[in-house]
Every structure is written in structure tokens, then in C-alpha cells.
XYZ file of C-alpha atoms in Angstrom:
413
model
C -5.305 -29.013 -8.519
C -2.969 -31.943 -7.966
C -1.349 -32.949 -4.595
C 1.998 -31.235 -4.997
C 0.058 -28.056 -6.382
C -2.798 -28.023 -3.402
C 0.319 -28.324 -0.891
C 2.073 -25.122 -1.890
C -0.825 -23.228 -1.492
C -1.367 -24.159 1.870
C -0.434 -20.742 3.087
C -3.031 -18.484 1.162
C -6.311 -20.535 2.777
C -7.784 -20.515 5.957
C -10.009 -22.844 7.565
C -12.774 -21.286 9.721
C -15.429 -22.394 12.166
C -18.571 -20.266 11.225
C -21.331 -20.520 14.630
C -24.677 -18.755 13.539
C -27.007 -17.827 15.835
C -30.680 -16.055 15.972
C -30.789 -12.683 17.425
C -31.957 -13.811 20.498
C -28.803 -16.317 20.842
C -30.409 -19.454 19.845
C -28.220 -21.572 17.047
C -29.540 -21.521 13.629
C -29.573 -25.248 12.688
C -29.680 -28.208 10.183
C -29.951 -24.921 7.526
C -28.472 -25.020 3.865
C -26.100 -22.021 3.282
C -23.937 -21.072 0.217
C -20.569 -19.581 0.531
C -18.929 -17.806 -1.874
C -15.555 -16.077 -2.206
C -16.118 -12.205 -3.325
C -12.195 -10.570 -3.295
C -8.911 -12.049 -2.932
C -6.712 -10.682 0.307
C -3.782 -11.581 -2.047
C -3.303 -8.071 -3.537
C -3.122 -8.664 -7.913
C -2.390 -5.643 -9.088
C -1.633 -3.471 -12.488
C -0.727 -0.005 -13.083
C -3.982 2.266 -13.505
C -2.698 5.687 -15.272
C -5.092 5.804 -17.327
C -7.765 6.254 -14.552
C -6.341 9.813 -14.208
C -8.238 11.016 -17.685
C -11.159 9.210 -17.170
C -11.651 9.595 -13.594
C -11.684 13.525 -14.446
C -13.877 13.167 -17.623
C -11.157 14.463 -19.549
C -11.757 12.163 -22.704
C -13.478 12.250 -25.912
C -16.769 10.444 -26.543
C -14.825 7.516 -28.778
C -11.641 7.651 -25.586
C -13.909 7.159 -22.944
C -16.117 4.668 -24.629
C -12.337 2.382 -25.413
C -11.031 3.401 -21.687
C -13.762 2.486 -19.551
C -14.082 -1.240 -21.803
C -10.406 -1.209 -20.443
C -11.180 -1.272 -16.895
C -14.290 -3.052 -17.232
C -11.522 -5.744 -18.237
C -8.961 -4.840 -15.510
C -11.485 -4.977 -12.547
C -12.183 -8.687 -14.116
C -9.439 -9.566 -12.703
C -7.250 -6.624 -10.373
C -8.149 -6.107 -7.067
C -4.698 -3.739 -6.335
C -4.374 -0.363 -8.753
C -0.724 1.518 -8.743
C -1.363 5.370 -10.004
C 1.507 8.037 -10.586
C 3.161 9.965 -8.537
C 6.102 10.833 -10.353
C 7.070 14.388 -8.838
C 8.061 16.475 -11.937
C 4.340 15.917 -13.511
C 2.538 15.983 -10.274
C 4.086 19.473 -9.327
C 5.939 20.541 -12.610
C 5.353 24.175 -11.446
C 6.245 24.574 -7.460
C 3.515 25.030 -5.152
C 0.862 23.644 -7.852
C 0.310 19.974 -7.154
C -2.259 17.454 -9.127
C -3.938 16.587 -6.075
C -7.562 16.955 -7.128
C -6.680 14.644 -9.943
C -5.170 12.257 -7.773
C -7.544 12.080 -5.786
C -10.938 11.808 -8.232
C -9.093 8.806 -9.374
C -7.974 6.871 -6.146
C -11.771 7.196 -5.363
C -12.780 6.199 -8.272
C -10.531 2.764 -8.192
C -11.405 2.323 -4.640
C -15.001 2.151 -5.433
C -14.717 -0.012 -7.704
C -13.632 -2.219 -4.879
C -9.551 -1.935 -5.846
C -7.033 -0.757 -2.910
C -4.305 1.601 -4.177
C -1.152 2.065 -4.003
C 1.279 5.758 -4.888
C 4.132 5.827 -7.091
C 6.287 6.591 -6.018
C 7.385 9.378 -3.174
C 11.555 10.085 -4.085
C 12.850 9.567 -7.057
C 15.815 10.819 -9.231
C 14.198 10.389 -12.550
C 11.284 12.471 -13.372
C 11.677 14.316 -10.218
C 10.726 17.872 -10.431
C 12.548 20.014 -12.500
C 12.488 23.711 -9.748
C 15.112 21.498 -7.259
C 17.634 22.208 -9.209
C 17.322 25.981 -8.198
C 18.006 25.245 -4.637
C 20.389 24.410 -2.452
C 20.814 20.255 -0.813
C 19.202 21.745 2.323
C 16.841 22.834 0.637
C 16.386 20.210 -1.481
C 15.681 17.756 1.007
C 13.337 19.711 2.974
C 11.070 20.297 -0.042
C 11.507 16.184 -0.546
C 10.157 16.051 3.025
C 6.869 18.248 3.311
C 6.524 17.126 -0.461
C 6.128 13.347 1.416
C 4.041 14.411 4.251
C 2.114 16.626 2.317
C 0.913 13.578 -0.426
C 0.577 10.777 2.321
C -1.346 13.057 4.443
C -3.833 14.716 1.818
C -4.702 11.263 0.373
C -4.535 9.252 4.385
C -7.641 6.695 4.255
C -7.353 6.471 -0.097
C -3.882 5.677 -0.837
C -2.659 3.785 2.358
C 0.451 2.152 0.030
C 3.670 3.855 -1.134
C 6.258 2.716 -3.329
C 8.365 5.462 -0.587
C 11.767 5.854 -2.581
C 12.781 3.794 -6.149
C 15.606 3.232 -7.349
C 18.123 3.736 -4.895
C 20.789 1.587 -5.611
C 21.763 3.377 -8.387
C 20.385 7.247 -7.371
C 23.448 8.529 -6.091
C 26.001 7.560 -8.987
C 22.673 8.407 -11.683
C 24.876 10.212 -14.439
C 22.389 10.651 -17.750
C 21.118 14.154 -16.100
C 21.705 16.361 -13.505
C 18.999 16.097 -10.806
C 17.858 17.186 -7.422
C 17.680 13.593 -5.381
C 20.499 12.422 -6.973
C 22.574 15.443 -5.848
C 21.020 14.808 -1.928
C 21.608 11.018 -2.406
C 25.834 12.110 -2.869
C 25.398 14.271 0.002
C 23.610 11.987 2.517
C 24.635 8.892 1.415
C 21.670 5.810 0.383
C 21.021 4.974 3.695
C 20.754 8.810 5.186
C 17.923 9.583 2.226
C 16.012 6.466 2.608
C 15.567 6.947 6.363
C 14.222 10.310 6.304
C 12.365 9.566 3.876
C 10.578 6.781 5.343
C 9.823 8.638 8.664
C 8.586 11.502 7.273
C 6.190 8.998 5.612
C 5.691 6.970 8.999
C 5.114 10.155 10.584
C 2.826 11.743 8.635
C 0.789 8.292 8.051
C 1.846 5.259 10.858
C -0.549 2.862 9.348
C 0.542 3.310 5.691
C 2.491 0.165 4.416
C 5.672 1.824 3.034
C 7.788 -0.190 0.808
C 11.715 0.405 -0.632
C 11.561 -0.230 -4.413
C 13.898 -1.181 -7.027
C 14.949 -3.073 -10.445
C 18.420 -3.996 -8.988
C 18.023 -7.741 -7.451
C 21.998 -7.946 -7.288
C 24.100 -8.123 -3.226
C 23.935 -3.989 -3.669
C 20.325 -4.140 -3.136
C 20.358 -7.056 -0.003
C 23.294 -4.720 0.841
C 21.343 -1.443 1.047
C 18.266 -3.447 2.737
C 20.041 -4.753 5.717
C 21.729 -1.582 6.130
C 18.649 0.396 6.040
C 16.779 -2.400 8.484
C 20.457 -2.188 11.142
C 19.305 2.159 11.028
C 15.636 1.261 12.676
C 14.122 2.367 9.333
C 9.964 1.109 9.376
C 10.663 -0.552 5.952
C 6.711 -2.501 5.421
C 7.735 -4.009 2.164
C 10.233 -5.124 0.061
C 9.695 -4.427 -3.401
C 11.473 -5.959 -6.528
C 11.024 -5.326 -10.290
C 10.687 -7.856 -12.983
C 10.971 -5.812 -16.468
C 11.376 -9.050 -18.238
C 11.509 -7.336 -22.017
C 14.815 -9.128 -22.453
C 13.546 -12.586 -21.989
C 11.847 -14.589 -19.164
C 14.138 -14.565 -16.017
C 13.314 -18.291 -15.570
C 11.622 -20.682 -12.105
C 15.578 -20.847 -11.133
C 16.851 -17.689 -11.798
C 12.902 -16.013 -9.665
C 13.595 -18.901 -6.973
C 16.893 -17.940 -6.450
C 15.793 -13.884 -6.128
C 12.692 -15.057 -3.543
C 15.339 -17.304 -1.740
C 18.081 -13.742 -0.840
C 15.202 -11.218 -0.229
C 13.210 -14.000 1.705
C 16.168 -13.991 4.881
C 14.728 -10.740 5.548
C 11.767 -11.695 7.125
C 9.349 -9.137 5.537
C 6.696 -9.332 3.017
C 8.089 -8.875 -0.537
C 6.069 -7.289 -3.015
C 6.613 -7.829 -6.984
C 5.818 -4.195 -8.268
C 6.660 -3.907 -11.681
C 6.164 -6.917 -13.795
C 6.468 -7.454 -17.417
C 6.883 -9.869 -20.033
C 6.841 -8.829 -23.641
C 4.573 -10.429 -26.993
C 6.891 -9.781 -29.169
C 10.403 -9.472 -30.530
C 13.119 -9.231 -27.275
C 15.347 -6.569 -26.628
C 18.793 -7.889 -27.433
C 20.654 -8.738 -24.528
C 23.519 -6.707 -24.933
C 21.071 -2.919 -23.518
C 22.310 -1.858 -20.119
C 19.829 0.306 -19.527
C 16.164 -0.870 -21.112
C 15.507 3.286 -21.835
C 18.625 3.290 -24.228
C 16.626 0.642 -26.764
C 14.278 2.897 -28.548
C 12.168 1.711 -31.623
C 9.511 3.149 -34.527
C 7.260 -0.245 -33.791
C 7.062 -2.705 -31.828
C 4.747 -5.791 -32.558
C 2.881 -8.103 -30.676
C 3.236 -11.600 -32.397
C 0.980 -14.194 -32.641
C 4.123 -16.653 -31.474
C 4.576 -13.767 -28.671
C 1.590 -13.832 -27.711
C 1.677 -17.596 -27.231
C 4.988 -17.221 -25.195
C 3.819 -14.641 -22.638
C 0.881 -16.801 -22.368
C 3.079 -19.144 -21.225
C 5.450 -17.664 -19.249
C 2.930 -15.653 -17.112
C 1.602 -18.350 -16.185
C 4.806 -19.589 -14.776
C 5.946 -16.768 -13.221
C 2.444 -15.666 -11.420
C 2.538 -19.784 -10.011
C 6.541 -19.386 -8.978
C 5.483 -16.034 -6.752
C 1.789 -17.184 -5.632
C 3.413 -20.323 -4.691
C 6.284 -18.809 -2.165
C 4.626 -17.611 1.593
C 6.680 -14.428 1.662
C 4.789 -12.648 -1.565
C 1.895 -10.461 -0.899
C 1.526 -9.213 -4.129
C 1.739 -9.092 -7.589
C 1.805 -5.807 -10.027
C 1.672 -6.323 -14.132
C 3.348 -3.090 -15.054
C 1.587 -2.104 -18.461
C -2.339 -3.528 -18.883
C -2.286 -2.198 -22.397
C 0.074 -1.854 -25.461
C -1.277 1.528 -25.933
C 1.115 4.026 -23.881
C 2.672 0.603 -22.668
C 6.241 1.456 -21.019
C 9.087 2.216 -24.101
C 6.204 0.976 -26.635
C 7.007 -2.480 -25.484
C 3.991 -5.037 -26.660
C 3.586 -5.411 -22.563
C 0.285 -5.530 -22.146
C -2.470 -8.821 -21.567
C -4.345 -6.024 -24.155
C -3.674 -5.319 -27.546
C -4.058 -1.678 -28.604
C -7.954 -2.069 -29.803
C -8.333 -3.942 -26.369
C -8.663 -7.425 -26.944
C -7.648 -9.875 -25.375
C -3.910 -11.941 -25.668
C -4.105 -14.989 -24.786
C -2.056 -14.011 -21.698
C -5.196 -12.556 -20.333
C -7.094 -15.678 -19.881
C -4.355 -17.479 -18.260
C -4.108 -14.635 -15.592
C -8.051 -14.635 -15.546
C -8.204 -17.996 -15.314
C -5.099 -18.385 -12.747
C -6.967 -15.640 -10.513
C -10.300 -16.021 -10.782
C -10.506 -20.093 -11.358
C -7.821 -22.273 -10.406
C -6.944 -19.739 -7.188
C -10.798 -18.965 -6.656
C -13.302 -20.592 -3.909
C -15.562 -20.625 -5.795
C -19.294 -21.403 -4.246
C -20.057 -23.621 -1.887
C -23.443 -25.454 -0.071
C -22.735 -26.662 3.238
C -25.287 -27.388 6.298
C -25.033 -25.902 10.066
C -25.112 -28.554 12.287
C -27.629 -28.556 15.416
C -25.150 -25.913 17.273
C -24.867 -23.933 14.261
C -21.960 -24.486 13.436
C -20.147 -25.404 9.980
C -16.052 -25.569 9.233
C -15.028 -24.219 5.924
C -11.657 -23.941 4.210
C -11.084 -21.140 1.162
C -8.498 -18.902 -0.120
C -7.512 -15.944 2.048
C -10.403 -12.566 1.670
C -13.478 -11.657 1.616
C -16.187 -14.012 1.787
C -20.173 -13.730 1.266
C -22.732 -15.781 2.713
C -26.648 -16.295 2.100
C -29.005 -18.236 4.517
C -32.140 -17.473 3.838
C -31.971 -15.096 0.927
C -30.078 -12.718 3.418
C -26.730 -12.001 2.337
C -23.809 -11.318 4.780
C -20.626 -10.999 4.666
C -16.762 -12.303 6.532
C -13.376 -12.271 6.506
C -11.667 -15.056 6.250
C -8.124 -14.503 7.522
C -4.718 -17.035 8.403
C -5.469 -15.885 12.366
C -9.333 -16.909 12.049
C -10.806 -20.083 14.134
C -14.079 -18.677 15.009
C -16.378 -16.487 13.467
C -19.888 -15.587 14.978
C -22.582 -14.295 12.909
C -25.802 -13.238 14.339
C -28.808 -13.500 11.807
């Protein structure tokens, strides 16, 4: 890594003094130890919708083997997983939520070392169809009860939520009637955001609550500004970047980062897509309108995707306000819009983008095993990427967290 690149990543690293002592308080001096990183603090995420049928044992033998193989590759890179809470699928029939299936998936992902995010709690698309039979007052009541139930039920398993999705377009959405657009139209954007955030915060005060949108125009900035002025507890600003019509490029990405970082709230790039096939025509305004039978991944497209993913992740990771990056579709199979949007092909084989991303996360941005010797006071100084570490001394394994605020860590062996 060159000096400029290393300097850009200073905010991703910590320096700490570690003091090792015996149980009687005496220092463990002049002793060789090995320190190895085991997990990033930064959230490298991906959509993990396939975890539902796998964790709930709903797959035939062949499909099960295929999805298991897929997740082996998933866990080799990612420490953060997004699972679906779309209301229309989670509770298609009022009073019969899919809580148990989602809990099993969450538990399984957590057991594999992943933090889990629920997506989304309030959205006008894929919302519960039965809301249309209600008055606006009852729709709002049902929405708030839904938020309270999910955030409470999943507390300790899912503590990060996209609370509300795509609010900029919500009250003017006119493709079809739905309960959430109705109440957003009546209440206004800020009032609805306030209601849903307050309910989520009440259900789990420790949760990380995100507002999420694909709209990166000044309209989203104005909305966020109004929400903050109204005292809404937004913990992170979610930005979608589904680049089906082509990579934004470094200049646009930096411009978006600059505009949204002035709120001084962490930025989560929640839904990232770069294609490995032909690009969607630029005249398409709503990406959902582009429906074609076959959208293959191509060798040239895969090379382009690999180069662009490296550039995109480097740009985001080097910015101090960015806390997470979530790739949206891990595999081309069942990818949104049928696009060649995955890091894996339909047969689970890895595209070049998978290897390039793994190289970044687990090699370039990873603190490799380091051998050190304690001083005569039992101390050593250590610098590494923020995250979890394993310390080995005389075949004893110990663990510690390296955080930005770490200065001295005392460990008794």
C-alpha cells in the first residue's frame, strides 16, 4: 500500500498499548506473542435473503447444497447481512406475521458471526395489501404497532433497521394505491418519519435506526434537514446506489459523500449494484420498468464490474463518515430485475469481482498475523484496522477489541 493510500485509511486504524500480567499482577515480560485480526469493525454487508429457506430447512437436497456452498463464500467476505421484512410478505394476512422464520434466519446468521439488519419497517412498496381496507388513522396505528412488534421481538438479534424506505417519493408515488402513500400524503413526510422513528426508538433504545433512499438529490438533503430539526433520532443516513445504468464514477460518489456528510451523521451505503452484463438504457426512469427475458453476465462485463467494484469500495472506505457498505445481490440467481448483479454467477462460480472484493477486505484492509515481544513491563504497542483480534501467548488464545478510543488494554493471563 503506498503512502497516500495508507494516509487515506488512518481513520480505519487504531493504535493501542497492551499490558499483559499474570494473575498475581506481575508483568509477563520478554515474551513472544502473536496478534491476528478476526473481524472488521467496519460493516461489509450483503443481502442474505437466501438464509430464510436454508435456516428453516425448506430446501430439497440439491438446492440446500447449492445455497450452503453459496453462504460459505458469503461468510468468507461479509460480516453484516440484510434480511427482508417487507410487510406484504412478512404479514400477507393480518395477524399472521412470519416472525419464526425470520428469527431462525437471524439466529443462524448471528451464529456465523454476522450482524443482521432488518429491511424495511415502513415502505409504500410491497406493503400489506389489507391496509387498503382501513381508514388512514387505523393504517398509521397498524404501522406503528408493526414497528413496535418487530423491533421488540428481534431485540438482541436484529438491532439495526432501515426504519423507513424511499420517503422522498412516498407521498407522490402513483403507480398503484397503497396504505403507506395514503398516510404519507396526509401526514407529510417529516411527521410520518417522526412517528415511525419514535416508535422504533421506544421499542429498542439501543438500536441503530436508518433512513434510506435511492434519491441523492437536494430533495433528500432537505428532508433529512427537516427531520433533524424536528428532533428525529436518525442514527445513520442510508444511501442506495443501484448502478444498473452505469457506475457513478469517483467524482459523483465523492460529491454525494460531501453533500451528505455535512450532517455529521454516519453514512451507510445500503444497496450497491454494479452489473457484469449490458447496462440498462439511460432513458429508463424507474429501474423496475426495464423487464427483459434474458440478461446474461459476459466476460467483458465481468472485467468491468471487477474494476468498478474496487474503485467504488476504495472511494467509500476511504471516507471517514462511511460506516457500512452493503452489496445487494450476492448471486445472479434471483437477483433484482433479473440483472447480472451478483458477485457469483447462477452456478455459484465466482466472478472476478468476488476475488477483487475479497482481496480488498481480507488482504489489503486486513491486519495480518503480527509477532511481537513484550517489554520488561509486560507491554507492547500495536497498530491495526479497527475490529476484533486474537492474541496468542504460550498456546493460550485471548481476545480484545481495537477501537478508535483504545489507548491501554490490560489483559490478565
